[in-house]
PDB file of C-alpha atoms in Angstrom:
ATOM      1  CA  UNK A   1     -68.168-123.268 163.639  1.00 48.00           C
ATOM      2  CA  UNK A   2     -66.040-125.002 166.689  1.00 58.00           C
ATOM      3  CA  UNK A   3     -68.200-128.016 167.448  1.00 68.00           C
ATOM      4  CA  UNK A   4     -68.788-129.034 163.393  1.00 77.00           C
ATOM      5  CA  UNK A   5     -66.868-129.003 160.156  1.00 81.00           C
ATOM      6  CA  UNK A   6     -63.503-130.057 159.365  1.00 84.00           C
ATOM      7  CA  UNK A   7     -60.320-129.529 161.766  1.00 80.00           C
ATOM      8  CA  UNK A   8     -59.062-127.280 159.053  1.00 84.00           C
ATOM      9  CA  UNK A   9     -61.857-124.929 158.729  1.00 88.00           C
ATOM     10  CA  UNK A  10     -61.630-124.490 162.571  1.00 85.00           C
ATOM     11  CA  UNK A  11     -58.278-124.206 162.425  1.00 84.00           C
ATOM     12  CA  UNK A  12     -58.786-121.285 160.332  1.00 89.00           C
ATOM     13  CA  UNK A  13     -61.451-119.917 162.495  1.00 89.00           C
ATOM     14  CA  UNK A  14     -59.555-119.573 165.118  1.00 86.00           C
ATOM     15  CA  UNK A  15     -56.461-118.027 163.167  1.00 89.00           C
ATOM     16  CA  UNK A  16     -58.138-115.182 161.738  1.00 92.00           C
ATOM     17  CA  UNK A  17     -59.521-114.464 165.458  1.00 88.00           C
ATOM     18  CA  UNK A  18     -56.090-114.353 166.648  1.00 89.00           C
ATOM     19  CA  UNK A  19     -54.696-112.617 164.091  1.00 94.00           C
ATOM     20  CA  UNK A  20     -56.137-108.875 165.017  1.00 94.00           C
ATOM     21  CA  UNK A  21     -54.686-106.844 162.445  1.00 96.00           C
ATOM     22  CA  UNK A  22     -55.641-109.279 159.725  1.00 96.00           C
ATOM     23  CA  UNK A  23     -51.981-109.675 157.762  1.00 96.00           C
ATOM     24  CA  UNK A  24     -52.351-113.377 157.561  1.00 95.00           C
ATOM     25  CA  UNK A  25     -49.500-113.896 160.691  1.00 93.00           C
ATOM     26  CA  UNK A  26     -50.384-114.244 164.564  1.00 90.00           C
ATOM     27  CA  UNK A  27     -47.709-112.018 166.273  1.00 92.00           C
ATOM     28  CA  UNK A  28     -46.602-112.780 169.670  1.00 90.00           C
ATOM     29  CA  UNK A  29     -48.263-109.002 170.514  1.00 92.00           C
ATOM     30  CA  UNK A  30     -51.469-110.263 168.673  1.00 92.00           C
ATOM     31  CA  UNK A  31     -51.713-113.817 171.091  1.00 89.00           C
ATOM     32  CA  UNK A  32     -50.798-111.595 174.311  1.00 90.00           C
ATOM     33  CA  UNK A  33     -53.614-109.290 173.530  1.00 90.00           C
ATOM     34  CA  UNK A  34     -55.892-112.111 172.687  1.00 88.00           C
ATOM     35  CA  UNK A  35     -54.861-114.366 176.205  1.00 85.00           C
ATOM     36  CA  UNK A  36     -54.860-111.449 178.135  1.00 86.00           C
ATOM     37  CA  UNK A  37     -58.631-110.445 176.682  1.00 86.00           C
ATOM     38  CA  UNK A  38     -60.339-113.771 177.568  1.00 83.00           C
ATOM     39  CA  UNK A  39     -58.365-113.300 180.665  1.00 80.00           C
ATOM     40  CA  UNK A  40     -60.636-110.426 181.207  1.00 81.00           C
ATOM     41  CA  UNK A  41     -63.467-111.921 180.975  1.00 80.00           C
ATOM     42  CA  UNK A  42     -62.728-115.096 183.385  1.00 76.00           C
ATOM     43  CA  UNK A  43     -62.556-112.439 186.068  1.00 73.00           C
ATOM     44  CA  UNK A  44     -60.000-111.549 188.561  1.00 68.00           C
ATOM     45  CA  UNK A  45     -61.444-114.961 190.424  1.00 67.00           C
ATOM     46  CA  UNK A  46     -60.422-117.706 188.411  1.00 67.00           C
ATOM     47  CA  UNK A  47     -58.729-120.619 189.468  1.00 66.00           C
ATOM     48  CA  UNK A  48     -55.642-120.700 189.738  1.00 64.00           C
ATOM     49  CA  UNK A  49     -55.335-116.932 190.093  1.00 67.00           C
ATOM     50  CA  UNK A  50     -54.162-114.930 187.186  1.00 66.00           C
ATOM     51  CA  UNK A  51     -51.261-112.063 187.815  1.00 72.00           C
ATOM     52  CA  UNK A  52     -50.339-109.093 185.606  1.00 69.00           C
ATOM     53  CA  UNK A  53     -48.097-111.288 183.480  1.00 73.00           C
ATOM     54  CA  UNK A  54     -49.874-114.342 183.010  1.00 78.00           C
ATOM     55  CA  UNK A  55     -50.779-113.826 179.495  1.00 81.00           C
ATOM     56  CA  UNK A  56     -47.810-112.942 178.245  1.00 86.00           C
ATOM     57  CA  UNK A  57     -45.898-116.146 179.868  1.00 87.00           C
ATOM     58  CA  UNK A  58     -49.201-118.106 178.313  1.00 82.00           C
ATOM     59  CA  UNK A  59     -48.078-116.806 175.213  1.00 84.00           C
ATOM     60  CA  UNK A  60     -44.439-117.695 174.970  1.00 85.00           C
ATOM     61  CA  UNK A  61     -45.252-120.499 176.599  1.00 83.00           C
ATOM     62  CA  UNK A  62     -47.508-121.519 173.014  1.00 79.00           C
ATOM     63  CA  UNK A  63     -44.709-120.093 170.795  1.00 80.00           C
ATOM     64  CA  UNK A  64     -41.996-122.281 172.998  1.00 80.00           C
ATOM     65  CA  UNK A  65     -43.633-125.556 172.700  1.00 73.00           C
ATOM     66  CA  UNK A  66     -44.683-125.001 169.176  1.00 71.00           C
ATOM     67  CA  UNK A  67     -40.829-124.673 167.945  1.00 69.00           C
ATOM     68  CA  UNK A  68     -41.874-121.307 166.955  1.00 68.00           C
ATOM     69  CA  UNK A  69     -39.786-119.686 169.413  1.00 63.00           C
ATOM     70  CA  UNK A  70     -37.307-118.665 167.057  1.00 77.00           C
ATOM     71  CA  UNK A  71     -39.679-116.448 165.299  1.00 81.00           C
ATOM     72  CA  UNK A  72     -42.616-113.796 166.863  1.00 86.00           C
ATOM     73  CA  UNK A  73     -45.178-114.767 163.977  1.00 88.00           C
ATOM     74  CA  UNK A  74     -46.367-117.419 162.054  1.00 88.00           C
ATOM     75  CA  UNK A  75     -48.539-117.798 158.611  1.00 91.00           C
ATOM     76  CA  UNK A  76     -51.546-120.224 158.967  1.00 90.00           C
ATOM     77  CA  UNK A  77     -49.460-122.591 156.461  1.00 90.00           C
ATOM     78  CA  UNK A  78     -46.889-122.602 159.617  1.00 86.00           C
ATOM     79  CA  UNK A  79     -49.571-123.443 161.725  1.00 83.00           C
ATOM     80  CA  UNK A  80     -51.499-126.278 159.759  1.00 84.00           C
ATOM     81  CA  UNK A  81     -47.776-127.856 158.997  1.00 84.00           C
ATOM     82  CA  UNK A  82     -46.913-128.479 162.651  1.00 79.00           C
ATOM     83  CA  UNK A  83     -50.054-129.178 163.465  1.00 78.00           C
ATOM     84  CA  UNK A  84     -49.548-131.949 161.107  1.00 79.00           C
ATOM     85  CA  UNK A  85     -46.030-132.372 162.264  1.00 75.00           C
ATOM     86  CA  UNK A  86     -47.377-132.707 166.445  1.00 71.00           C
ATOM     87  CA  UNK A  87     -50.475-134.972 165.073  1.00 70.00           C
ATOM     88  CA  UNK A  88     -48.268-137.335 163.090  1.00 67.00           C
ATOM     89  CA  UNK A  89     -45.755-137.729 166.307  1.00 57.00           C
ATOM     90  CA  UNK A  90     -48.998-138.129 168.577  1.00 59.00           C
ATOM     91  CA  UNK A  91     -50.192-140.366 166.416  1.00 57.00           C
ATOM     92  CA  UNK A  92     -46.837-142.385 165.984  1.00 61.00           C
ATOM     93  CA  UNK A  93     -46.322-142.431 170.265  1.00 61.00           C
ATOM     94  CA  UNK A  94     -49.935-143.601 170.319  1.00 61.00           C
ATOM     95  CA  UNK A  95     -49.111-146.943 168.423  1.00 60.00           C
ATOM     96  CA  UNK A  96     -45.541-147.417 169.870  1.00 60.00           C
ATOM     97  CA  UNK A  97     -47.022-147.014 173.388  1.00 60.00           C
ATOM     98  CA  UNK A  98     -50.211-149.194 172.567  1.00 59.00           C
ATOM     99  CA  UNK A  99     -47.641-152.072 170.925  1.00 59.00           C
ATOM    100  CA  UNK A 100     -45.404-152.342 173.742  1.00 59.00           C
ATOM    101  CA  UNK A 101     -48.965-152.604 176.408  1.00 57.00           C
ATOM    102  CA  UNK A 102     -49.541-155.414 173.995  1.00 56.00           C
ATOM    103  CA  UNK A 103     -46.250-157.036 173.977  1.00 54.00           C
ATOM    104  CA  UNK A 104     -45.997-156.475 177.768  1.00 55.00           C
ATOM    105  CA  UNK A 105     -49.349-158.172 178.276  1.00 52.00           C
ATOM    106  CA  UNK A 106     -48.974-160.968 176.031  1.00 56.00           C
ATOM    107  CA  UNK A 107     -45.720-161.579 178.131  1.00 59.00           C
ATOM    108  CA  UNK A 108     -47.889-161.741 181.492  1.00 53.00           C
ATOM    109  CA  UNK A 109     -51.022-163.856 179.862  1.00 55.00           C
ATOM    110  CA  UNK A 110     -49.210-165.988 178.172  1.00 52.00           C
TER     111      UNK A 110
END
């Protein structure tokens, strides 16, 4: 399901995993739990190391730069609209940034 089908669909996916007690909202406890499981599994080993409180930094950390901060859950509808939000701003620094490498260029060739 996370190699094929549409971004949506996976999107979903990967919602309802995070989203342990099944209410439709990831809680802030549900992505701690979550980070600090696969965590787990990497092993005491990993690179860099991981301390007692690394998950739950990991997880503000996704609420903070997801301008959900102000909140300690979110809907999948929150999720798919600033995913749409980030994509369309990605997209938008993506063409600004390629236009001015082909002003600046055009400037030096020609």
């Amino acid at each position: 399901m996370l190699t094929r089908g549409p971004t949506e669909d996976k999107l979903r996916w990967t919602f309802r995993l995070y989203d342990i007690d099944g209410d439709g909202r990831i809680e802030r406890r549900e992505m701690r739990e979550i980070i600090a499981s696969v965590y787990l599994m990497l092993g005491k080993h990993t690179e860099p190391s991981v301390e007692q409180d690394t998950p739950s930094q990991h997880a503000d950390k996704v609420f903070e730069v997801s301008a959900l901060s102000r909140t300690d859950r979110f809907s999948i509808d929150k999720l798919l609209q600033m995913i749409e939000i980030y994509d369309s701003f990605i997209y938008k620094i993506s063409i600004d940034i390629f236009t001015r490498s082909v002003a600046e260029y055009s400037l030096h060739v020609g």
